[in-house]
Short mmCIF file of C-alpha atoms in Angstrom, two decimals:
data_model
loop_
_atom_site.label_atom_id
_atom_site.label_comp_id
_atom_site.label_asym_id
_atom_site.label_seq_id
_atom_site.Cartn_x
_atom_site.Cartn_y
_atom_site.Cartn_z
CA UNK A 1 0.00 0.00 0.00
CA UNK A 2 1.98 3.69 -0.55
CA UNK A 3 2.69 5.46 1.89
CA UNK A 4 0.60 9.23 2.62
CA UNK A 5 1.88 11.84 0.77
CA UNK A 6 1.92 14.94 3.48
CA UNK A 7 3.98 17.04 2.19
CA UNK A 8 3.04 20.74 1.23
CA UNK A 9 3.45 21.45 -2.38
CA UNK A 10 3.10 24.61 -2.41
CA UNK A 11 6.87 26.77 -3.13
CA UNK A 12 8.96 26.81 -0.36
CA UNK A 13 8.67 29.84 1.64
CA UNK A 14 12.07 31.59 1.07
CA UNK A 15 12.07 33.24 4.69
CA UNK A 16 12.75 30.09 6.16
CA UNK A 17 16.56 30.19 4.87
CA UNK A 18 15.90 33.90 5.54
CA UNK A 19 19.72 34.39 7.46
CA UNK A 20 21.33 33.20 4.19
CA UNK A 21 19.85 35.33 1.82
CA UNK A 22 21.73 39.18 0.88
CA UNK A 23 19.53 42.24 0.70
CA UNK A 24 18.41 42.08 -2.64
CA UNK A 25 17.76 38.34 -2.12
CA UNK A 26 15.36 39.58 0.62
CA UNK A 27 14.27 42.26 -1.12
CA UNK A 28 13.17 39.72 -4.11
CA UNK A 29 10.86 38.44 -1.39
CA UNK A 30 8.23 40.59 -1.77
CA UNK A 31 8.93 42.29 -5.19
CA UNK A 32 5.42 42.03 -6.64
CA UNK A 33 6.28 43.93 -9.95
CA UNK A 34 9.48 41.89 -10.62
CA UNK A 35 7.18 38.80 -9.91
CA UNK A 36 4.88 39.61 -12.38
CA UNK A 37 6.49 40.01 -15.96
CA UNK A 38 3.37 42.17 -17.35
CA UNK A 39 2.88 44.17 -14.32
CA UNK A 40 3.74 47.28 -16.05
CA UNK A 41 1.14 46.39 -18.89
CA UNK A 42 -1.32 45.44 -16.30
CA UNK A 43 -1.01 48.38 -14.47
CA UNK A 44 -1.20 50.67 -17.24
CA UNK A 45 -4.55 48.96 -18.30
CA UNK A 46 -5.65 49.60 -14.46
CA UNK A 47 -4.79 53.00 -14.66
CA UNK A 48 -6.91 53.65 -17.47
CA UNK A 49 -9.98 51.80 -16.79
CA UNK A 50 -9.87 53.78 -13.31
CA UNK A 51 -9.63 57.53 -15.30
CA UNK A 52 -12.63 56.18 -17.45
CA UNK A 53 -14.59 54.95 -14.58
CA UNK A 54 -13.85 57.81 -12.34
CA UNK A 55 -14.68 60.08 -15.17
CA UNK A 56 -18.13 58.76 -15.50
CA UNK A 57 -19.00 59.06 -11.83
CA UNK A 58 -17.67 62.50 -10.45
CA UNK A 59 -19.94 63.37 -7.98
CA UNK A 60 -18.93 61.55 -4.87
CA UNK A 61 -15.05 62.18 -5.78
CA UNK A 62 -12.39 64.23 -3.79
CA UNK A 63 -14.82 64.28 -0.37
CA UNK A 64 -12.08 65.23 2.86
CA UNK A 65 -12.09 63.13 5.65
CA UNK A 66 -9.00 64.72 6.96
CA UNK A 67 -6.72 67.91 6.12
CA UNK A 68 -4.55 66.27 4.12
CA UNK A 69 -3.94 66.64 0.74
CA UNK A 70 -4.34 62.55 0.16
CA UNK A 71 -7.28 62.31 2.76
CA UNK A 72 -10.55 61.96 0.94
CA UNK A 73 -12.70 59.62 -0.49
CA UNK A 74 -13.68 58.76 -3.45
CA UNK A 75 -17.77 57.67 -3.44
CA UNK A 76 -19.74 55.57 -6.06
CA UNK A 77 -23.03 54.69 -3.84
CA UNK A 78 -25.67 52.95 -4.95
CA UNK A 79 -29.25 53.96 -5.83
CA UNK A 80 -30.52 52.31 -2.37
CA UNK A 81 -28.88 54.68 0.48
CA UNK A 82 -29.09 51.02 3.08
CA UNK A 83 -27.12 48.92 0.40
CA UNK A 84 -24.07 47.53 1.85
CA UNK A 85 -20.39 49.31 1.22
CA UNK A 86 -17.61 48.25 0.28
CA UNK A 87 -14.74 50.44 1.59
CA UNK A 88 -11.65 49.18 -0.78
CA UNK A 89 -8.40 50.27 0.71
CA UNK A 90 -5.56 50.64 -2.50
CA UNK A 91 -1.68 49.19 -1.80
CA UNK A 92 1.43 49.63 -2.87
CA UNK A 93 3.63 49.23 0.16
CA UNK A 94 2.52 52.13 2.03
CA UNK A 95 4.30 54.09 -0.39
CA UNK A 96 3.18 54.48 -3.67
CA UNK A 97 0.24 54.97 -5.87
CA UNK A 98 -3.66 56.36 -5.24
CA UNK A 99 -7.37 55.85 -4.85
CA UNK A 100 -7.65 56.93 -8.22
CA UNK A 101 -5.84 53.98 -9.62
CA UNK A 102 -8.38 51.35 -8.57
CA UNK A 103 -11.63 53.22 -9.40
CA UNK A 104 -12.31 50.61 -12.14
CA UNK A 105 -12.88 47.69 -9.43
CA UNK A 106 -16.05 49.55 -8.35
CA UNK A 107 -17.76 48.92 -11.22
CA UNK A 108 -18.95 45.25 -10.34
CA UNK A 109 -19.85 46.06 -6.68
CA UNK A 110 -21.98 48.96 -8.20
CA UNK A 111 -23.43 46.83 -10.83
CA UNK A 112 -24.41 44.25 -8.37
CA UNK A 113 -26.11 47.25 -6.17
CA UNK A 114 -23.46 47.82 -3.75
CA UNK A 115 -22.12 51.64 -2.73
CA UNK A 116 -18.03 51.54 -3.04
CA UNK A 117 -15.93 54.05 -1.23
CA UNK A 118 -11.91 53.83 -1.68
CA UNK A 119 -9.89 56.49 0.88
CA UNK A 120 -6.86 57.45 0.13
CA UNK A 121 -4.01 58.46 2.62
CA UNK A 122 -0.73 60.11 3.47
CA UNK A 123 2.17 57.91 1.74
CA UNK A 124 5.48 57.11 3.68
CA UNK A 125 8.13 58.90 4.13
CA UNK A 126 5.59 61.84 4.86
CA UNK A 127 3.68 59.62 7.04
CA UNK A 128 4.53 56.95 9.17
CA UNK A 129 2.88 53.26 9.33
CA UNK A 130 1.56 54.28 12.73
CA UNK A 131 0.14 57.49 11.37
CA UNK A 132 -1.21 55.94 8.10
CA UNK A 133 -3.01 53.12 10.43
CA UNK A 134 -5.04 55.94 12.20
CA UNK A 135 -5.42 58.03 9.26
CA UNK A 136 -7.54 54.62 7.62
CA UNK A 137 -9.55 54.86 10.90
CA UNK A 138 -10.18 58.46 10.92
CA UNK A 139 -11.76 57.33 7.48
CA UNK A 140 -13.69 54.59 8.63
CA UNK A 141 -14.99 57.52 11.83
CA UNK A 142 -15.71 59.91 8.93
CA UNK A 143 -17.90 57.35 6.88
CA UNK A 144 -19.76 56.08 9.86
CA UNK A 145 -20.59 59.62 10.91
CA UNK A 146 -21.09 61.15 7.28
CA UNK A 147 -21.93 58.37 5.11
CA UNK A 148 -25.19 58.29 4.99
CA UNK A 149 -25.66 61.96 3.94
CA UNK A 150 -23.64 60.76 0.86
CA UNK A 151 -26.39 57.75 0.10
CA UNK A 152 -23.59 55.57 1.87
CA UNK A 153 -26.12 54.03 4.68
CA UNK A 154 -25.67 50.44 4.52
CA UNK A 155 -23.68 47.40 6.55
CA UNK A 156 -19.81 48.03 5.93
CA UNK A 157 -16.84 45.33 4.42
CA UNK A 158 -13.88 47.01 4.46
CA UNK A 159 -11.75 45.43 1.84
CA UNK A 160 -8.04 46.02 1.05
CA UNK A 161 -5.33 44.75 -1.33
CA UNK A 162 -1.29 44.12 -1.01
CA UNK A 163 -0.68 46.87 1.68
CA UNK A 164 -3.98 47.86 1.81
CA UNK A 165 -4.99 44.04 2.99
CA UNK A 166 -2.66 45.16 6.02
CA UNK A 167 -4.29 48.42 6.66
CA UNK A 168 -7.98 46.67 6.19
CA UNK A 169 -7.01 43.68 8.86
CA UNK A 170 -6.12 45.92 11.48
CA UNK A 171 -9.38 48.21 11.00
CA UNK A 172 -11.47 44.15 11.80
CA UNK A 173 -12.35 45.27 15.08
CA UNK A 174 -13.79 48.84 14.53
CA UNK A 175 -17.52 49.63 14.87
CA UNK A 176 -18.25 50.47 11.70
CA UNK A 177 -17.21 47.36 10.08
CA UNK A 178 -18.90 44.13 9.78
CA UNK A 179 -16.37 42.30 8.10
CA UNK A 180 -13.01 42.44 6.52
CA UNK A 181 -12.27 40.96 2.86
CA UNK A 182 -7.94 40.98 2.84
CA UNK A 183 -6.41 40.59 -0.59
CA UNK A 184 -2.86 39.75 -1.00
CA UNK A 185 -1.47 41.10 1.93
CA UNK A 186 1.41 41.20 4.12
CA UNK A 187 0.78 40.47 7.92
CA UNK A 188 3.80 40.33 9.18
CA UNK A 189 5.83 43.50 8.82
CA UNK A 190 9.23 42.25 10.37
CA UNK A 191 11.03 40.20 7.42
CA UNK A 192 10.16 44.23 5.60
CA UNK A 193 12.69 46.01 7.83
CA UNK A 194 15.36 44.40 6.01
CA UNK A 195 14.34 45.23 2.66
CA UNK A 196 14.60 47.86 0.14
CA UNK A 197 10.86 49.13 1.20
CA UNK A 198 11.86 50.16 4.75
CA UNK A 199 13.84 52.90 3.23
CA UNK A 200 10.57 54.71 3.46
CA UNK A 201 9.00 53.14 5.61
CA UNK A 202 11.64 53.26 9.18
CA UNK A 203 9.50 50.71 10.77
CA UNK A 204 10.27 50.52 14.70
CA UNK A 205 9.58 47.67 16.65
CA UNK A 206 6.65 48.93 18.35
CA UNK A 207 5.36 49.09 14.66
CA UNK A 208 6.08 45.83 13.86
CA UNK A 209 4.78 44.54 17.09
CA UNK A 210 1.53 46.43 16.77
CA UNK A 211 0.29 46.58 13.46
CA UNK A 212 1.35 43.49 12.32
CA UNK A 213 -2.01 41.63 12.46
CA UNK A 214 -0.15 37.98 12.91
CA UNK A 215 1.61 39.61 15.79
CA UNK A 216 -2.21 40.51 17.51
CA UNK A 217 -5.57 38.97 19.21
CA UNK A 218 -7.57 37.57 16.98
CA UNK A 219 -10.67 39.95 16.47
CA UNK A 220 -14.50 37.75 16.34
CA UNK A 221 -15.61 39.45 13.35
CA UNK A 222 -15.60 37.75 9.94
CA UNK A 223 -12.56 38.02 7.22
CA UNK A 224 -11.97 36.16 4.30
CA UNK A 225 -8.19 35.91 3.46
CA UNK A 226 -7.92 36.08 -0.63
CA UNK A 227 -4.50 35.72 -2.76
CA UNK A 228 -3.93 34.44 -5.98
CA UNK A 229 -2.33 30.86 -6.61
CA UNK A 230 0.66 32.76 -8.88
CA UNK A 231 1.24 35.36 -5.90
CA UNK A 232 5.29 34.96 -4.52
CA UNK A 233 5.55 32.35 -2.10
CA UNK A 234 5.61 35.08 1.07
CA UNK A 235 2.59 36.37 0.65
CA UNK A 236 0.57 33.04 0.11
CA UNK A 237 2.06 31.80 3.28
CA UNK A 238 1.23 35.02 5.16
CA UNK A 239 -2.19 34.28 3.92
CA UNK A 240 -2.33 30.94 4.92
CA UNK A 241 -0.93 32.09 8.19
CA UNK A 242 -3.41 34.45 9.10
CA UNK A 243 -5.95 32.59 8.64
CA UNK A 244 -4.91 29.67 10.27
CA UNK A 245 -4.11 31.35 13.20
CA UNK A 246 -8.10 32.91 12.76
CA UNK A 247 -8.57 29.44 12.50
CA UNK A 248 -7.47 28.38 15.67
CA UNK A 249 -8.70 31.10 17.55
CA UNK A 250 -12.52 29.84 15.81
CA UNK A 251 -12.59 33.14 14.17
CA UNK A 252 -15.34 32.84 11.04
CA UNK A 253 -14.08 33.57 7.49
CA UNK A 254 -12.52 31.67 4.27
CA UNK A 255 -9.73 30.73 2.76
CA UNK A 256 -9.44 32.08 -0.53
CA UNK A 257 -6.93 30.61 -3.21
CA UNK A 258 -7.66 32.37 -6.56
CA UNK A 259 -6.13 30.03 -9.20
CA UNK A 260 -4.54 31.14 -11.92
CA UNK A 261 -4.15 35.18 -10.50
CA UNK A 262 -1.20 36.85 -9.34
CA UNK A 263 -0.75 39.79 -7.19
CA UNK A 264 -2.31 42.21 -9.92
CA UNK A 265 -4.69 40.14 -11.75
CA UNK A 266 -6.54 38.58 -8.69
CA UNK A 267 -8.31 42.43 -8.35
CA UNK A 268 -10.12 41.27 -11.82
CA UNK A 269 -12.29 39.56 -9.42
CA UNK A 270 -14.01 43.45 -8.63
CA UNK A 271 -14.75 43.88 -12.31
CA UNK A 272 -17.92 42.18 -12.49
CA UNK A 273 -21.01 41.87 -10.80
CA UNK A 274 -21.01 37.77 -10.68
CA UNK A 275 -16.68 38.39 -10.39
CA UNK A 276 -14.92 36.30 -7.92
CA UNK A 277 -14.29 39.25 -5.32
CA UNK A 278 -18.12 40.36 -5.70
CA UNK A 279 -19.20 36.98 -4.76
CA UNK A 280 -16.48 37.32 -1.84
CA UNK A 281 -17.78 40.10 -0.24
CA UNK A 282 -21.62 39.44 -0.52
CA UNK A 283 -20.98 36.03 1.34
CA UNK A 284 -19.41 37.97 4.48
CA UNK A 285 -22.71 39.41 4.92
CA UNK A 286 -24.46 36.43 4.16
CA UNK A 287 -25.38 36.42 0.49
CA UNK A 288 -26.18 39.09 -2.49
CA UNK A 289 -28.77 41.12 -1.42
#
């Protein structure tokens, strides 16, 4: 009779040999645009989907939350004030692009009757981790408070993607937010301090202790944890780490393994109504409504 086969196929993680490899070996880690060889062209396609979209829906855009010049929102809500929201959260380690480059993955949510809203915030090396962290919940105050004077009434998933998956994992517990869809992310910010993106970044270790959501209790609320099968082989097992420490703690919320997508492609998922991410988000609160 053969014997089980137990081992784990997937790509060894690389941080496990993580004392042998040089800085731009570690850097390599969690190089999403190097890891994807069209990211340029798939960015560029982003980019202008997002104008066109944003273009055809300007009258929730630019809305302060904050005084700075990045925090606002940008709001598509839907015709029914009490629909549910998804607030998407944009990445690019903390560092680098805008709201304005994602508006295109609104356009499924909104076709499927949802309200979107997508903050931006104050980039590093003008702000700090800590300081973007409560600038996302001064956001999350703002919509609760204001939201439903901008037809933005309805039960709240607060959704993020590669950094923004970070930002929207820490934000689990707060009152506005039923649940938390994470997409791609990095959850533990320690291997990042010695890498090319803490140039920017000057993470401390009170940083990495606290907003490092596999460092932290486990908040009750639900969150699916999404990354694509092609993603590099840190971020999948961050994935699979937060949620199986979720797991353990009998915290509700999927697993979810998007096959075929990598780190860019997996946000396809947003562009329509019956798309993989849609789907996502109306199962946290229990089903399309």
């Amino acid at each position: 009779m053969p014997a089980f086969v137990l081992d784990d196929p997937t790509p060894p993680d690389p941080r496990r040999r993580w004392d042998s490899l040089d800085f731009a070996a570690r850097g390599a880690c969690y190089d999403n645009n190097a890891g994807v060889p069209d990211s340029p062209a798939q960015v560029a396609a982003r980019n202008a989907a997002s104008a066109t979209y944003r273009a055809a829906h300007p009258a929730g855009l630019d809305i302060p939350y904050a005084a700075g010049d990045r925090t606002a929102f940008d709001l598509y809500p839907a015709a029914d004030a009490r629909a549910p929201c998804l607030v998407f959260v944009h990445g690019g380690y903390w560092q680098r692009n805008a709201r304005a480059d994602f508006a295109c993955f609104a356009e499924g949510l909104n076709a499927a009757g949802w309200s979107v809203a997508m903050p931006g915030y104050t980039l590093a090396p003008e702000a700090s981790l800590t300081g973007i962290v409560a600038e996302i919940g001064a956001a999350l105050d703002w919509l609760a408070g204001q939201g439903a004077a901008r037809g933005i009434g309805g039960p709240i998933v607060l959704s993020g993607w590669s950094a923004g998956a970070q930002l929207a994992a820490l934000h689990l517990g707060h009152r506005a937010v039923a649940a938390v869809l994470a997409i791609s992310g990095v959850y533990d910010l320690a291997p990042l301090r010695e890498t090319y993106l803490n140039e920017k970044l000057g993470l401390t270790d009170g940083e990495i202790e606290t907003l490092s959501p596999l460092r932290l209790p486990v908040t009750p609320k639900p969150m699916t944890v999404a990354y694509g099968s092609r993603e590099l082989p840190a971020l999948v097992r961050d994935a699979r780490n937060l949620h199986a420490l979720r797991g353990a703690a009998h915290a509700p919320g999927a697993l979810l393994p998007v096959p075929g997508a990598d780190h860019f492609s997996i946000l396809d998922g947003f562009r329509r109504p019956d798309g993989l991410l849609v789907r996502a988000a109306q199962d946290l609160l229990g089903g399309p409504r």
